[in-house]
mmCIF file with all atom_site columns, C-alpha atoms in Angstrom:
data_model
loop_
_atom_site.group_PDB
_atom_site.id
_atom_site.type_symbol
_atom_site.label_atom_id
_atom_site.label_alt_id
_atom_site.label_comp_id
_atom_site.label_asym_id
_atom_site.label_entity_id
_atom_site.label_seq_id
_atom_site.pdbx_PDB_ins_code
_atom_site.Cartn_x
_atom_site.Cartn_y
_atom_site.Cartn_z
_atom_site.occupancy
_atom_site.B_iso_or_equiv
_atom_site.pdbx_formal_charge
_atom_site.auth_seq_id
_atom_site.auth_comp_id
_atom_site.auth_asym_id
_atom_site.auth_atom_id
_atom_site.pdbx_PDB_model_num
ATOM 1   C CA . UNK A 1 1   ? 22.597  -6.900  14.451  1.00 84.00 ? 1085 UNK A CA 1
ATOM 2   C CA . UNK A 1 2   ? 19.075  -8.498  14.814  1.00 92.00 ? 1086 UNK A CA 1
ATOM 3   C CA . UNK A 1 3   ? 17.790  -9.075  11.184  1.00 92.00 ? 1087 UNK A CA 1
ATOM 4   C CA . UNK A 1 4   ? 14.963  -6.565  11.420  1.00 94.00 ? 1088 UNK A CA 1
ATOM 5   C CA . UNK A 1 5   ? 17.805  -4.057  12.315  1.00 94.00 ? 1089 UNK A CA 1
ATOM 6   C CA . UNK A 1 6   ? 19.734  -4.897  9.270   1.00 95.00 ? 1090 UNK A CA 1
ATOM 7   C CA . UNK A 1 7   ? 16.897  -4.552  7.035   1.00 97.00 ? 1091 UNK A CA 1
ATOM 8   C CA . UNK A 1 8   ? 15.926  -1.097  8.456   1.00 96.00 ? 1092 UNK A CA 1
ATOM 9   C CA . UNK A 1 9   ? 19.546  -0.246  8.056   1.00 96.00 ? 1093 UNK A CA 1
ATOM 10  C CA . UNK A 1 10  ? 19.886  -0.628  4.742   1.00 95.00 ? 1094 UNK A CA 1
ATOM 11  C CA . UNK A 1 11  ? 16.240  0.902   4.095   1.00 96.00 ? 1095 UNK A CA 1
ATOM 12  C CA . UNK A 1 12  ? 17.434  4.217   5.753   1.00 95.00 ? 1096 UNK A CA 1
ATOM 13  C CA . UNK A 1 13  ? 20.780  3.834   3.853   1.00 94.00 ? 1097 UNK A CA 1
ATOM 14  C CA . UNK A 1 14  ? 18.993  3.830   0.374   1.00 94.00 ? 1098 UNK A CA 1
ATOM 15  C CA . UNK A 1 15  ? 16.362  5.996   1.335   1.00 93.00 ? 1099 UNK A CA 1
ATOM 16  C CA . UNK A 1 16  ? 18.450  8.411   2.876   1.00 91.00 ? 1100 UNK A CA 1
ATOM 17  C CA . UNK A 1 17  ? 21.026  8.027   0.167   1.00 89.00 ? 1101 UNK A CA 1
ATOM 18  C CA . UNK A 1 18  ? 18.659  9.582   -2.227  1.00 86.00 ? 1102 UNK A CA 1
ATOM 19  C CA . UNK A 1 19  ? 17.338  12.119  -0.468  1.00 86.00 ? 1103 UNK A CA 1
ATOM 20  C CA . UNK A 1 20  ? 20.741  13.522  0.696   1.00 86.00 ? 1104 UNK A CA 1
ATOM 21  C CA . UNK A 1 21  ? 22.648  13.168  -2.788  1.00 86.00 ? 1105 UNK A CA 1
ATOM 22  C CA . UNK A 1 22  ? 19.335  14.717  -4.802  1.00 82.00 ? 1106 UNK A CA 1
ATOM 23  C CA . UNK A 1 23  ? 18.726  17.361  -2.510  1.00 80.00 ? 1107 UNK A CA 1
ATOM 24  C CA . UNK A 1 24  ? 18.990  20.849  -3.624  1.00 80.00 ? 1108 UNK A CA 1
ATOM 25  C CA . UNK A 1 25  ? 22.135  21.974  -1.865  1.00 82.00 ? 1109 UNK A CA 1
ATOM 26  C CA . UNK A 1 26  ? 24.386  19.056  -2.135  1.00 82.00 ? 1110 UNK A CA 1
ATOM 27  C CA . UNK A 1 27  ? 23.069  18.564  -5.963  1.00 83.00 ? 1111 UNK A CA 1
ATOM 28  C CA . UNK A 1 28  ? 24.269  22.134  -6.820  1.00 84.00 ? 1112 UNK A CA 1
ATOM 29  C CA . UNK A 1 29  ? 27.738  21.792  -5.376  1.00 86.00 ? 1113 UNK A CA 1
ATOM 30  C CA . UNK A 1 30  ? 28.151  18.198  -6.698  1.00 85.00 ? 1114 UNK A CA 1
ATOM 31  C CA . UNK A 1 31  ? 26.932  19.322  -10.256 1.00 86.00 ? 1115 UNK A CA 1
ATOM 32  C CA . UNK A 1 32  ? 29.303  22.311  -10.152 1.00 84.00 ? 1116 UNK A CA 1
ATOM 33  C CA . UNK A 1 33  ? 32.033  20.388  -8.891  1.00 84.00 ? 1117 UNK A CA 1
ATOM 34  C CA . UNK A 1 34  ? 32.239  17.326  -11.148 1.00 86.00 ? 1118 UNK A CA 1
ATOM 35  C CA . UNK A 1 35  ? 29.353  18.142  -14.017 1.00 85.00 ? 1119 UNK A CA 1
ATOM 36  C CA . UNK A 1 36  ? 26.147  16.908  -14.465 1.00 85.00 ? 1120 UNK A CA 1
ATOM 37  C CA . UNK A 1 37  ? 26.889  13.497  -16.071 1.00 87.00 ? 1121 UNK A CA 1
ATOM 38  C CA . UNK A 1 38  ? 29.537  12.568  -13.509 1.00 85.00 ? 1122 UNK A CA 1
ATOM 39  C CA . UNK A 1 39  ? 27.025  13.539  -10.604 1.00 87.00 ? 1123 UNK A CA 1
ATOM 40  C CA . UNK A 1 40  ? 24.277  11.014  -12.303 1.00 88.00 ? 1124 UNK A CA 1
ATOM 41  C CA . UNK A 1 41  ? 26.732  8.472   -12.169 1.00 89.00 ? 1125 UNK A CA 1
ATOM 42  C CA . UNK A 1 42  ? 27.712  8.602   -8.680  1.00 87.00 ? 1126 UNK A CA 1
ATOM 43  C CA . UNK A 1 43  ? 23.933  8.737   -7.687  1.00 88.00 ? 1127 UNK A CA 1
ATOM 44  C CA . UNK A 1 44  ? 22.965  5.867   -9.649  1.00 90.00 ? 1128 UNK A CA 1
ATOM 45  C CA . UNK A 1 45  ? 25.980  3.767   -8.263  1.00 92.00 ? 1129 UNK A CA 1
ATOM 46  C CA . UNK A 1 46  ? 25.029  4.815   -4.470  1.00 91.00 ? 1130 UNK A CA 1
ATOM 47  C CA . UNK A 1 47  ? 21.562  3.966   -5.172  1.00 91.00 ? 1131 UNK A CA 1
ATOM 48  C CA . UNK A 1 48  ? 22.076  1.006   -6.852  1.00 93.00 ? 1132 UNK A CA 1
ATOM 49  C CA . UNK A 1 49  ? 24.589  -0.225  -4.103  1.00 95.00 ? 1133 UNK A CA 1
ATOM 50  C CA . UNK A 1 50  ? 22.235  0.567   -1.290  1.00 95.00 ? 1134 UNK A CA 1
ATOM 51  C CA . UNK A 1 51  ? 19.298  -1.260  -3.003  1.00 95.00 ? 1135 UNK A CA 1
ATOM 52  C CA . UNK A 1 52  ? 21.384  -4.323  -3.582  1.00 96.00 ? 1136 UNK A CA 1
ATOM 53  C CA . UNK A 1 53  ? 22.589  -4.363  -0.025  1.00 96.00 ? 1137 UNK A CA 1
ATOM 54  C CA . UNK A 1 54  ? 19.007  -4.079  1.049   1.00 96.00 ? 1138 UNK A CA 1
ATOM 55  C CA . UNK A 1 55  ? 17.517  -6.848  -1.379  1.00 95.00 ? 1139 UNK A CA 1
ATOM 56  C CA . UNK A 1 56  ? 20.425  -9.288  -0.158  1.00 95.00 ? 1140 UNK A CA 1
ATOM 57  C CA . UNK A 1 57  ? 19.670  -8.818  3.281   1.00 96.00 ? 1141 UNK A CA 1
ATOM 58  C CA . UNK A 1 58  ? 15.894  -9.313  3.058   1.00 95.00 ? 1142 UNK A CA 1
ATOM 59  C CA . UNK A 1 59  ? 16.125  -12.216 0.747   1.00 92.00 ? 1143 UNK A CA 1
ATOM 60  C CA . UNK A 1 60  ? 18.265  -13.556 3.841   1.00 92.00 ? 1144 UNK A CA 1
ATOM 61  C CA . UNK A 1 61  ? 15.976  -12.749 6.388   1.00 93.00 ? 1145 UNK A CA 1
ATOM 62  C CA . UNK A 1 62  ? 12.315  -12.909 5.183   1.00 91.00 ? 1146 UNK A CA 1
ATOM 63  C CA . UNK A 1 63  ? 9.823   -12.768 7.049   1.00 93.00 ? 1147 UNK A CA 1
ATOM 64  C CA . UNK A 1 64  ? 11.557  -11.719 10.323  1.00 93.00 ? 1148 UNK A CA 1
ATOM 65  C CA . UNK A 1 65  ? 10.406  -10.042 13.332  1.00 93.00 ? 1149 UNK A CA 1
ATOM 66  C CA . UNK A 1 66  ? 7.445   -9.864  15.153  1.00 94.00 ? 1150 UNK A CA 1
ATOM 67  C CA . UNK A 1 67  ? 4.168   -10.971 12.885  1.00 96.00 ? 1151 UNK A CA 1
ATOM 68  C CA . UNK A 1 68  ? 1.999   -7.905  12.692  1.00 95.00 ? 1152 UNK A CA 1
ATOM 69  C CA . UNK A 1 69  ? -1.071  -9.163  10.662  1.00 94.00 ? 1153 UNK A CA 1
ATOM 70  C CA . UNK A 1 70  ? -1.406  -12.211 8.727   1.00 93.00 ? 1154 UNK A CA 1
ATOM 71  C CA . UNK A 1 71  ? -3.998  -11.460 5.881   1.00 92.00 ? 1155 UNK A CA 1
ATOM 72  C CA . UNK A 1 72  ? -3.152  -13.972 3.479   1.00 89.00 ? 1156 UNK A CA 1
ATOM 73  C CA . UNK A 1 73  ? -6.603  -16.326 4.270   1.00 88.00 ? 1157 UNK A CA 1
ATOM 74  C CA . UNK A 1 74  ? -8.361  -13.645 3.249   1.00 91.00 ? 1158 UNK A CA 1
ATOM 75  C CA . UNK A 1 75  ? -10.036 -13.898 -0.204  1.00 88.00 ? 1159 UNK A CA 1
ATOM 76  C CA . UNK A 1 76  ? -10.978 -10.116 -0.496  1.00 91.00 ? 1160 UNK A CA 1
ATOM 77  C CA . UNK A 1 77  ? -7.749  -9.012  0.358   1.00 92.00 ? 1161 UNK A CA 1
ATOM 78  C CA . UNK A 1 78  ? -5.782  -11.555 -2.013  1.00 89.00 ? 1162 UNK A CA 1
ATOM 79  C CA . UNK A 1 79  ? -8.320  -10.204 -4.766  1.00 90.00 ? 1163 UNK A CA 1
ATOM 80  C CA . UNK A 1 80  ? -7.569  -6.661  -4.114  1.00 92.00 ? 1164 UNK A CA 1
ATOM 81  C CA . UNK A 1 81  ? -3.731  -7.138  -4.025  1.00 91.00 ? 1165 UNK A CA 1
ATOM 82  C CA . UNK A 1 82  ? -3.881  -8.778  -7.514  1.00 89.00 ? 1166 UNK A CA 1
ATOM 83  C CA . UNK A 1 83  ? -6.172  -5.941  -8.552  1.00 92.00 ? 1167 UNK A CA 1
ATOM 84  C CA . UNK A 1 84  ? -3.284  -3.422  -7.094  1.00 94.00 ? 1168 UNK A CA 1
ATOM 85  C CA . UNK A 1 85  ? -0.454  -4.748  -8.640  1.00 93.00 ? 1169 UNK A CA 1
ATOM 86  C CA . UNK A 1 86  ? -2.236  -5.205  -12.023 1.00 94.00 ? 1170 UNK A CA 1
ATOM 87  C CA . UNK A 1 87  ? -3.015  -1.482  -11.691 1.00 94.00 ? 1171 UNK A CA 1
ATOM 88  C CA . UNK A 1 88  ? 0.756   -0.910  -10.845 1.00 96.00 ? 1172 UNK A CA 1
ATOM 89  C CA . UNK A 1 89  ? 1.998   -2.527  -13.628 1.00 95.00 ? 1173 UNK A CA 1
ATOM 90  C CA . UNK A 1 90  ? -0.154  -0.551  -16.253 1.00 95.00 ? 1174 UNK A CA 1
ATOM 91  C CA . UNK A 1 91  ? 0.804   2.724   -14.359 1.00 94.00 ? 1175 UNK A CA 1
ATOM 92  C CA . UNK A 1 92  ? 4.541   1.470   -14.790 1.00 94.00 ? 1176 UNK A CA 1
ATOM 93  C CA . UNK A 1 93  ? 4.363   1.089   -18.413 1.00 94.00 ? 1177 UNK A CA 1
ATOM 94  C CA . UNK A 1 94  ? 2.196   3.676   -19.358 1.00 91.00 ? 1178 UNK A CA 1
ATOM 95  C CA . UNK A 1 95  ? 4.312   6.285   -17.677 1.00 89.00 ? 1179 UNK A CA 1
ATOM 96  C CA . UNK A 1 96  ? 7.410   4.773   -19.691 1.00 90.00 ? 1180 UNK A CA 1
ATOM 97  C CA . UNK A 1 97  ? 5.350   5.102   -22.813 1.00 88.00 ? 1181 UNK A CA 1
ATOM 98  C CA . UNK A 1 98  ? 3.735   8.509   -22.042 1.00 82.00 ? 1182 UNK A CA 1
ATOM 99  C CA . UNK A 1 99  ? 6.590   10.059  -19.934 1.00 79.00 ? 1183 UNK A CA 1
ATOM 100 C CA . UNK A 1 100 ? 5.965   13.299  -17.632 1.00 75.00 ? 1184 UNK A CA 1
ATOM 101 C CA . UNK A 1 101 ? 7.857   16.471  -17.981 1.00 74.00 ? 1185 UNK A CA 1
ATOM 102 C CA . UNK A 1 102 ? 9.788   15.592  -14.695 1.00 66.00 ? 1186 UNK A CA 1
ATOM 103 C CA . UNK A 1 103 ? 11.427  12.478  -16.552 1.00 63.00 ? 1187 UNK A CA 1
ATOM 104 C CA . UNK A 1 104 ? 15.050  12.521  -17.665 1.00 50.00 ? 1188 UNK A CA 1
ATOM 105 C CA . UNK A 1 105 ? 14.968  12.846  -21.628 1.00 48.00 ? 1189 UNK A CA 1
ATOM 106 C CA . UNK A 1 106 ? 11.433  13.722  -21.599 1.00 51.00 ? 1190 UNK A CA 1
ATOM 107 C CA . UNK A 1 107 ? 10.051  17.288  -23.278 1.00 54.00 ? 1191 UNK A CA 1
ATOM 108 C CA . UNK A 1 108 ? 9.730   19.860  -20.652 1.00 52.00 ? 1192 UNK A CA 1
ATOM 109 C CA . UNK A 1 109 ? 6.919   21.095  -22.775 1.00 54.00 ? 1193 UNK A CA 1
ATOM 110 C CA . UNK A 1 110 ? 5.045   17.829  -22.733 1.00 56.00 ? 1194 UNK A CA 1
ATOM 111 C CA . UNK A 1 111 ? 0.973   18.336  -22.210 1.00 64.00 ? 1195 UNK A CA 1
ATOM 112 C CA . UNK A 1 112 ? -0.901  16.367  -20.090 1.00 73.00 ? 1196 UNK A CA 1
ATOM 113 C CA . UNK A 1 113 ? -2.154  13.527  -21.942 1.00 78.00 ? 1197 UNK A CA 1
ATOM 114 C CA . UNK A 1 114 ? -3.269  9.809   -21.151 1.00 85.00 ? 1198 UNK A CA 1
ATOM 115 C CA . UNK A 1 115 ? -1.948  8.547   -17.702 1.00 89.00 ? 1199 UNK A CA 1
ATOM 116 C CA . UNK A 1 116 ? -0.526  11.848  -16.862 1.00 91.00 ? 1200 UNK A CA 1
ATOM 117 C CA . UNK A 1 117 ? -4.173  13.290  -16.804 1.00 89.00 ? 1201 UNK A CA 1
ATOM 118 C CA . UNK A 1 118 ? -4.542  10.442  -13.729 1.00 90.00 ? 1202 UNK A CA 1
ATOM 119 C CA . UNK A 1 119 ? -1.222  11.125  -11.986 1.00 93.00 ? 1203 UNK A CA 1
ATOM 120 C CA . UNK A 1 120 ? 1.922   13.158  -13.122 1.00 92.00 ? 1204 UNK A CA 1
ATOM 121 C CA . UNK A 1 121 ? 3.903   10.505  -11.352 1.00 93.00 ? 1205 UNK A CA 1
ATOM 122 C CA . UNK A 1 122 ? 3.146   7.352   -12.791 1.00 94.00 ? 1206 UNK A CA 1
ATOM 123 C CA . UNK A 1 123 ? 6.138   5.448   -11.939 1.00 93.00 ? 1207 UNK A CA 1
ATOM 124 C CA . UNK A 1 124 ? 6.258   6.820   -7.990  1.00 95.00 ? 1208 UNK A CA 1
ATOM 125 C CA . UNK A 1 125 ? 2.176   5.612   -7.710  1.00 96.00 ? 1209 UNK A CA 1
ATOM 126 C CA . UNK A 1 126 ? 3.085   2.118   -9.196  1.00 96.00 ? 1210 UNK A CA 1
ATOM 127 C CA . UNK A 1 127 ? 5.745   1.770   -6.708  1.00 96.00 ? 1211 UNK A CA 1
ATOM 128 C CA . UNK A 1 128 ? 3.675   2.925   -4.025  1.00 97.00 ? 1212 UNK A CA 1
ATOM 129 C CA . UNK A 1 129 ? 1.029   0.149   -4.998  1.00 97.00 ? 1213 UNK A CA 1
ATOM 130 C CA . UNK A 1 130 ? 3.625   -2.441  -5.488  1.00 96.00 ? 1214 UNK A CA 1
ATOM 131 C CA . UNK A 1 131 ? 4.886   -1.661  -1.617  1.00 97.00 ? 1215 UNK A CA 1
ATOM 132 C CA . UNK A 1 132 ? 1.471   -1.485  -0.099  1.00 97.00 ? 1216 UNK A CA 1
ATOM 133 C CA . UNK A 1 133 ? 0.382   -4.777  -1.980  1.00 95.00 ? 1217 UNK A CA 1
ATOM 134 C CA . UNK A 1 134 ? 3.115   -6.317  -0.523  1.00 95.00 ? 1218 UNK A CA 1
ATOM 135 C CA . UNK A 1 135 ? 2.774   -5.044  2.954   1.00 96.00 ? 1219 UNK A CA 1
ATOM 136 C CA . UNK A 1 136 ? -0.787  -6.563  2.875   1.00 95.00 ? 1220 UNK A CA 1
ATOM 137 C CA . UNK A 1 137 ? 0.706   -10.225 2.031   1.00 92.00 ? 1221 UNK A CA 1
ATOM 138 C CA . UNK A 1 138 ? 3.750   -10.103 4.381   1.00 94.00 ? 1222 UNK A CA 1
ATOM 139 C CA . UNK A 1 139 ? 2.891   -8.945  7.918   1.00 95.00 ? 1223 UNK A CA 1
ATOM 140 C CA . UNK A 1 140 ? 6.367   -9.741  9.690   1.00 96.00 ? 1224 UNK A CA 1
ATOM 141 C CA . UNK A 1 141 ? 8.245   -6.669  10.843  1.00 96.00 ? 1225 UNK A CA 1
ATOM 142 C CA . UNK A 1 142 ? 10.991  -7.346  8.598   1.00 96.00 ? 1226 UNK A CA 1
ATOM 143 C CA . UNK A 1 143 ? 9.064   -7.334  5.340   1.00 97.00 ? 1227 UNK A CA 1
ATOM 144 C CA . UNK A 1 144 ? 7.228   -4.652  6.359   1.00 98.00 ? 1228 UNK A CA 1
ATOM 145 C CA . UNK A 1 145 ? 10.258  -2.290  6.718   1.00 97.00 ? 1229 UNK A CA 1
ATOM 146 C CA . UNK A 1 146 ? 11.652  -3.779  3.271   1.00 97.00 ? 1230 UNK A CA 1
ATOM 147 C CA . UNK A 1 147 ? 8.352   -3.337  1.390   1.00 97.00 ? 1231 UNK A CA 1
ATOM 148 C CA . UNK A 1 148 ? 7.415   -0.240  3.390   1.00 97.00 ? 1232 UNK A CA 1
ATOM 149 C CA . UNK A 1 149 ? 10.611  1.513   1.719   1.00 97.00 ? 1233 UNK A CA 1
ATOM 150 C CA . UNK A 1 150 ? 9.157   1.864   -1.637  1.00 96.00 ? 1234 UNK A CA 1
ATOM 151 C CA . UNK A 1 151 ? 5.951   3.784   -0.587  1.00 97.00 ? 1235 UNK A CA 1
ATOM 152 C CA . UNK A 1 152 ? 7.903   6.131   1.626   1.00 96.00 ? 1236 UNK A CA 1
ATOM 153 C CA . UNK A 1 153 ? 10.755  6.795   -0.952  1.00 94.00 ? 1237 UNK A CA 1
ATOM 154 C CA . UNK A 1 154 ? 8.073   7.380   -3.952  1.00 95.00 ? 1238 UNK A CA 1
ATOM 155 C CA . UNK A 1 155 ? 6.056   9.818   -1.990  1.00 95.00 ? 1239 UNK A CA 1
ATOM 156 C CA . UNK A 1 156 ? 9.314   11.863  -0.640  1.00 92.00 ? 1240 UNK A CA 1
ATOM 157 C CA . UNK A 1 157 ? 10.752  11.448  -4.149  1.00 90.00 ? 1241 UNK A CA 1
ATOM 158 C CA . UNK A 1 158 ? 7.499   12.519  -5.858  1.00 91.00 ? 1242 UNK A CA 1
ATOM 159 C CA . UNK A 1 159 ? 6.915   15.700  -3.871  1.00 90.00 ? 1243 UNK A CA 1
ATOM 160 C CA . UNK A 1 160 ? 11.119  16.372  -4.024  1.00 87.00 ? 1244 UNK A CA 1
ATOM 161 C CA . UNK A 1 161 ? 10.912  15.994  -7.686  1.00 87.00 ? 1245 UNK A CA 1
ATOM 162 C CA . UNK A 1 162 ? 8.176   18.593  -8.248  1.00 88.00 ? 1246 UNK A CA 1
ATOM 163 C CA . UNK A 1 163 ? 10.077  20.952  -6.217  1.00 86.00 ? 1247 UNK A CA 1
ATOM 164 C CA . UNK A 1 164 ? 13.424  20.674  -8.157  1.00 83.00 ? 1248 UNK A CA 1
ATOM 165 C CA . UNK A 1 165 ? 11.565  20.417  -11.577 1.00 84.00 ? 1249 UNK A CA 1
ATOM 166 C CA . UNK A 1 166 ? 9.499   24.059  -10.677 1.00 85.00 ? 1250 UNK A CA 1
ATOM 167 C CA . UNK A 1 167 ? 12.994  25.348  -9.756  1.00 81.00 ? 1251 UNK A CA 1
ATOM 168 C CA . UNK A 1 168 ? 14.611  23.974  -12.957 1.00 79.00 ? 1252 UNK A CA 1
ATOM 169 C CA . UNK A 1 169 ? 11.795  24.311  -15.509 1.00 80.00 ? 1253 UNK A CA 1
ATOM 170 C CA . UNK A 1 170 ? 10.162  27.461  -13.992 1.00 83.00 ? 1254 UNK A CA 1
ATOM 171 C CA . UNK A 1 171 ? 6.385   28.184  -15.086 1.00 85.00 ? 1255 UNK A CA 1
ATOM 172 C CA . UNK A 1 172 ? 6.002   25.370  -17.785 1.00 84.00 ? 1256 UNK A CA 1
ATOM 173 C CA . UNK A 1 173 ? 6.321   22.941  -15.112 1.00 85.00 ? 1257 UNK A CA 1
ATOM 174 C CA . UNK A 1 174 ? 4.706   25.052  -12.285 1.00 88.00 ? 1258 UNK A CA 1
ATOM 175 C CA . UNK A 1 175 ? 1.535   24.883  -14.865 1.00 88.00 ? 1259 UNK A CA 1
ATOM 176 C CA . UNK A 1 176 ? 2.250   21.318  -15.537 1.00 88.00 ? 1260 UNK A CA 1
ATOM 177 C CA . UNK A 1 177 ? 1.681   20.861  -11.546 1.00 89.00 ? 1261 UNK A CA 1
ATOM 178 C CA . UNK A 1 178 ? -1.228  23.147  -11.355 1.00 89.00 ? 1262 UNK A CA 1
ATOM 179 C CA . UNK A 1 179 ? -3.152  21.050  -13.807 1.00 89.00 ? 1263 UNK A CA 1
ATOM 180 C CA . UNK A 1 180 ? -2.163  17.858  -12.942 1.00 91.00 ? 1264 UNK A CA 1
ATOM 181 C CA . UNK A 1 181 ? -1.982  15.760  -9.524  1.00 92.00 ? 1265 UNK A CA 1
ATOM 182 C CA . UNK A 1 182 ? 0.008   13.207  -7.750  1.00 94.00 ? 1266 UNK A CA 1
ATOM 183 C CA . UNK A 1 183 ? -2.630  11.604  -6.073  1.00 93.00 ? 1267 UNK A CA 1
ATOM 184 C CA . UNK A 1 184 ? -4.095  9.472   -8.730  1.00 92.00 ? 1268 UNK A CA 1
ATOM 185 C CA . UNK A 1 185 ? -7.459  10.774  -10.262 1.00 90.00 ? 1269 UNK A CA 1
ATOM 186 C CA . UNK A 1 186 ? -7.628  13.891  -8.257  1.00 91.00 ? 1270 UNK A CA 1
ATOM 187 C CA . UNK A 1 187 ? -7.312  16.243  -11.103 1.00 90.00 ? 1271 UNK A CA 1
ATOM 188 C CA . UNK A 1 188 ? -9.813  14.485  -12.953 1.00 89.00 ? 1272 UNK A CA 1
ATOM 189 C CA . UNK A 1 189 ? -12.392 14.792  -9.780  1.00 92.00 ? 1273 UNK A CA 1
ATOM 190 C CA . UNK A 1 190 ? -11.550 18.251  -9.675  1.00 91.00 ? 1274 UNK A CA 1
ATOM 191 C CA . UNK A 1 191 ? -12.336 19.159  -12.890 1.00 86.00 ? 1275 UNK A CA 1
ATOM 192 C CA . UNK A 1 192 ? -8.842  20.273  -13.816 1.00 89.00 ? 1276 UNK A CA 1
ATOM 193 C CA . UNK A 1 193 ? -8.494  17.668  -16.365 1.00 87.00 ? 1277 UNK A CA 1
ATOM 194 C CA . UNK A 1 194 ? -10.460 15.392  -18.764 1.00 88.00 ? 1278 UNK A CA 1
ATOM 195 C CA . UNK A 1 195 ? -10.471 12.109  -19.681 1.00 90.00 ? 1279 UNK A CA 1
ATOM 196 C CA . UNK A 1 196 ? -11.150 11.088  -23.385 1.00 87.00 ? 1280 UNK A CA 1
ATOM 197 C CA . UNK A 1 197 ? -11.492 7.929   -25.297 1.00 88.00 ? 1281 UNK A CA 1
ATOM 198 C CA . UNK A 1 198 ? -7.767  8.840   -26.639 1.00 86.00 ? 1282 UNK A CA 1
ATOM 199 C CA . UNK A 1 199 ? -6.164  8.550   -22.982 1.00 86.00 ? 1283 UNK A CA 1
ATOM 200 C CA . UNK A 1 200 ? -6.846  5.352   -22.583 1.00 90.00 ? 1284 UNK A CA 1
ATOM 201 C CA . UNK A 1 201 ? -3.407  3.373   -22.423 1.00 89.00 ? 1285 UNK A CA 1
ATOM 202 C CA . UNK A 1 202 ? -4.733  0.176   -24.367 1.00 92.00 ? 1286 UNK A CA 1
ATOM 203 C CA . UNK A 1 203 ? -0.787  -0.833  -25.191 1.00 92.00 ? 1287 UNK A CA 1
ATOM 204 C CA . UNK A 1 204 ? 0.082   -0.318  -21.558 1.00 93.00 ? 1288 UNK A CA 1
ATOM 205 C CA . UNK A 1 205 ? -2.979  -2.554  -20.400 1.00 93.00 ? 1289 UNK A CA 1
ATOM 206 C CA . UNK A 1 206 ? -2.156  -5.313  -22.629 1.00 94.00 ? 1290 UNK A CA 1
ATOM 207 C CA . UNK A 1 207 ? 1.486   -5.412  -21.706 1.00 94.00 ? 1291 UNK A CA 1
ATOM 208 C CA . UNK A 1 208 ? 0.485   -5.199  -17.931 1.00 91.00 ? 1292 UNK A CA 1
ATOM 209 C CA . UNK A 1 209 ? -1.823  -7.910  -17.968 1.00 93.00 ? 1293 UNK A CA 1
ATOM 210 C CA . UNK A 1 210 ? 0.782   -10.211 -19.951 1.00 94.00 ? 1294 UNK A CA 1
ATOM 211 C CA . UNK A 1 211 ? 3.143   -8.969  -17.097 1.00 91.00 ? 1295 UNK A CA 1
ATOM 212 C CA . UNK A 1 212 ? 0.950   -10.044 -14.472 1.00 89.00 ? 1296 UNK A CA 1
ATOM 213 C CA . UNK A 1 213 ? 0.417   -13.453 -15.864 1.00 89.00 ? 1297 UNK A CA 1
ATOM 214 C CA . UNK A 1 214 ? 4.147   -14.053 -16.503 1.00 91.00 ? 1298 UNK A CA 1
ATOM 215 C CA . UNK A 1 215 ? 4.867   -12.832 -12.637 1.00 88.00 ? 1299 UNK A CA 1
ATOM 216 C CA . UNK A 1 216 ? 2.130   -15.240 -11.357 1.00 85.00 ? 1300 UNK A CA 1
ATOM 217 C CA . UNK A 1 217 ? 4.010   -17.974 -13.325 1.00 86.00 ? 1301 UNK A CA 1
ATOM 218 C CA . UNK A 1 218 ? 7.748   -17.295 -12.311 1.00 85.00 ? 1302 UNK A CA 1
ATOM 219 C CA . UNK A 1 219 ? 6.893   -15.888 -8.569  1.00 82.00 ? 1303 UNK A CA 1
ATOM 220 C CA . UNK A 1 220 ? 7.615   -19.218 -6.988  1.00 80.00 ? 1304 UNK A CA 1
ATOM 221 C CA . UNK A 1 221 ? 10.754  -19.755 -8.531  1.00 78.00 ? 1305 UNK A CA 1
ATOM 222 C CA . UNK A 1 222 ? 12.118  -16.310 -8.469  1.00 76.00 ? 1306 UNK A CA 1
ATOM 223 C CA . UNK A 1 223 ? 10.808  -15.065 -5.091  1.00 78.00 ? 1307 UNK A CA 1
ATOM 224 C CA . UNK A 1 224 ? 9.339   -18.040 -3.468  1.00 71.00 ? 1308 UNK A CA 1
ATOM 225 C CA . UNK A 1 225 ? 5.757   -18.375 -2.758  1.00 68.00 ? 1309 UNK A CA 1
ATOM 226 C CA . UNK A 1 226 ? 2.690   -18.680 -4.998  1.00 67.00 ? 1310 UNK A CA 1
ATOM 227 C CA . UNK A 1 227 ? 0.813   -15.687 -5.564  1.00 67.00 ? 1311 UNK A CA 1
ATOM 228 C CA . UNK A 1 228 ? -2.258  -17.434 -6.156  1.00 64.00 ? 1312 UNK A CA 1
ATOM 229 C CA . UNK A 1 229 ? -2.264  -19.270 -3.030  1.00 62.00 ? 1313 UNK A CA 1
#
C-alpha cells in the first residue's frame, strides 16, 4: 500500500469508528448490553488506537504524495495561519473553562455564556481551525488527508452530538441549540445572543497566547520544521 493510501486508511478508520460506535443504533445496544461506563471505555480505546495508528503512519510518511499547493512562502497566508492557530488555542481553552451542556460532566441546564455565545462547540471549532491551518501550510496529498481528518470529524461530530443530546436532554438542549450556533458568530450576528464585556474569555486568551509561544519554540523539536519560517 502506498503511503498516501495508508494514511487514508487510518483516517477513514478513525472517523468511521467514531461515527459507528457513537451512532444511536449501536450506542443504545452497547450501553444496554455492557453499561454506560464500559461503553465509554470501549469507545475511548478504539478512538485512541485508531488515532495513534494514524499519527504514527503520518509521522513516517510526511509530505507524501502529490504536492497540490505550496503556500509557505506567502507572508499573508503564514500570518493567517498563525492567527487561526492562536484563535484555535484560545477557543480550546475557553471551552474547557466554560464547558457546553453537550460536554461530559457539564450541567445540562447551563446557560450560554462566554465563548458559548460565539459557538456552542468551541472544542470542535478549535480542531476545525487546527486542521485547516495545517492544510494551508502542508499541500501534499498525504498531509491534506491527515490534517483534513480533524475538520471532517469535528463538523460531523458536532452535528451528531447536537442530535444525540437533543434526544437525551430534550427541550433543555433544544432551547440551547435554538439560541446558539455551531458556526462561530452566527448567533451573535442574527441577534439570538448578545456579547457583553463579562463574556470576554480573558483567562483563555492569556493561556492561548502563552501556549502559542511555547508551541512556536517547541515545534522544530517535536514535529520538525519551524513555524516561523
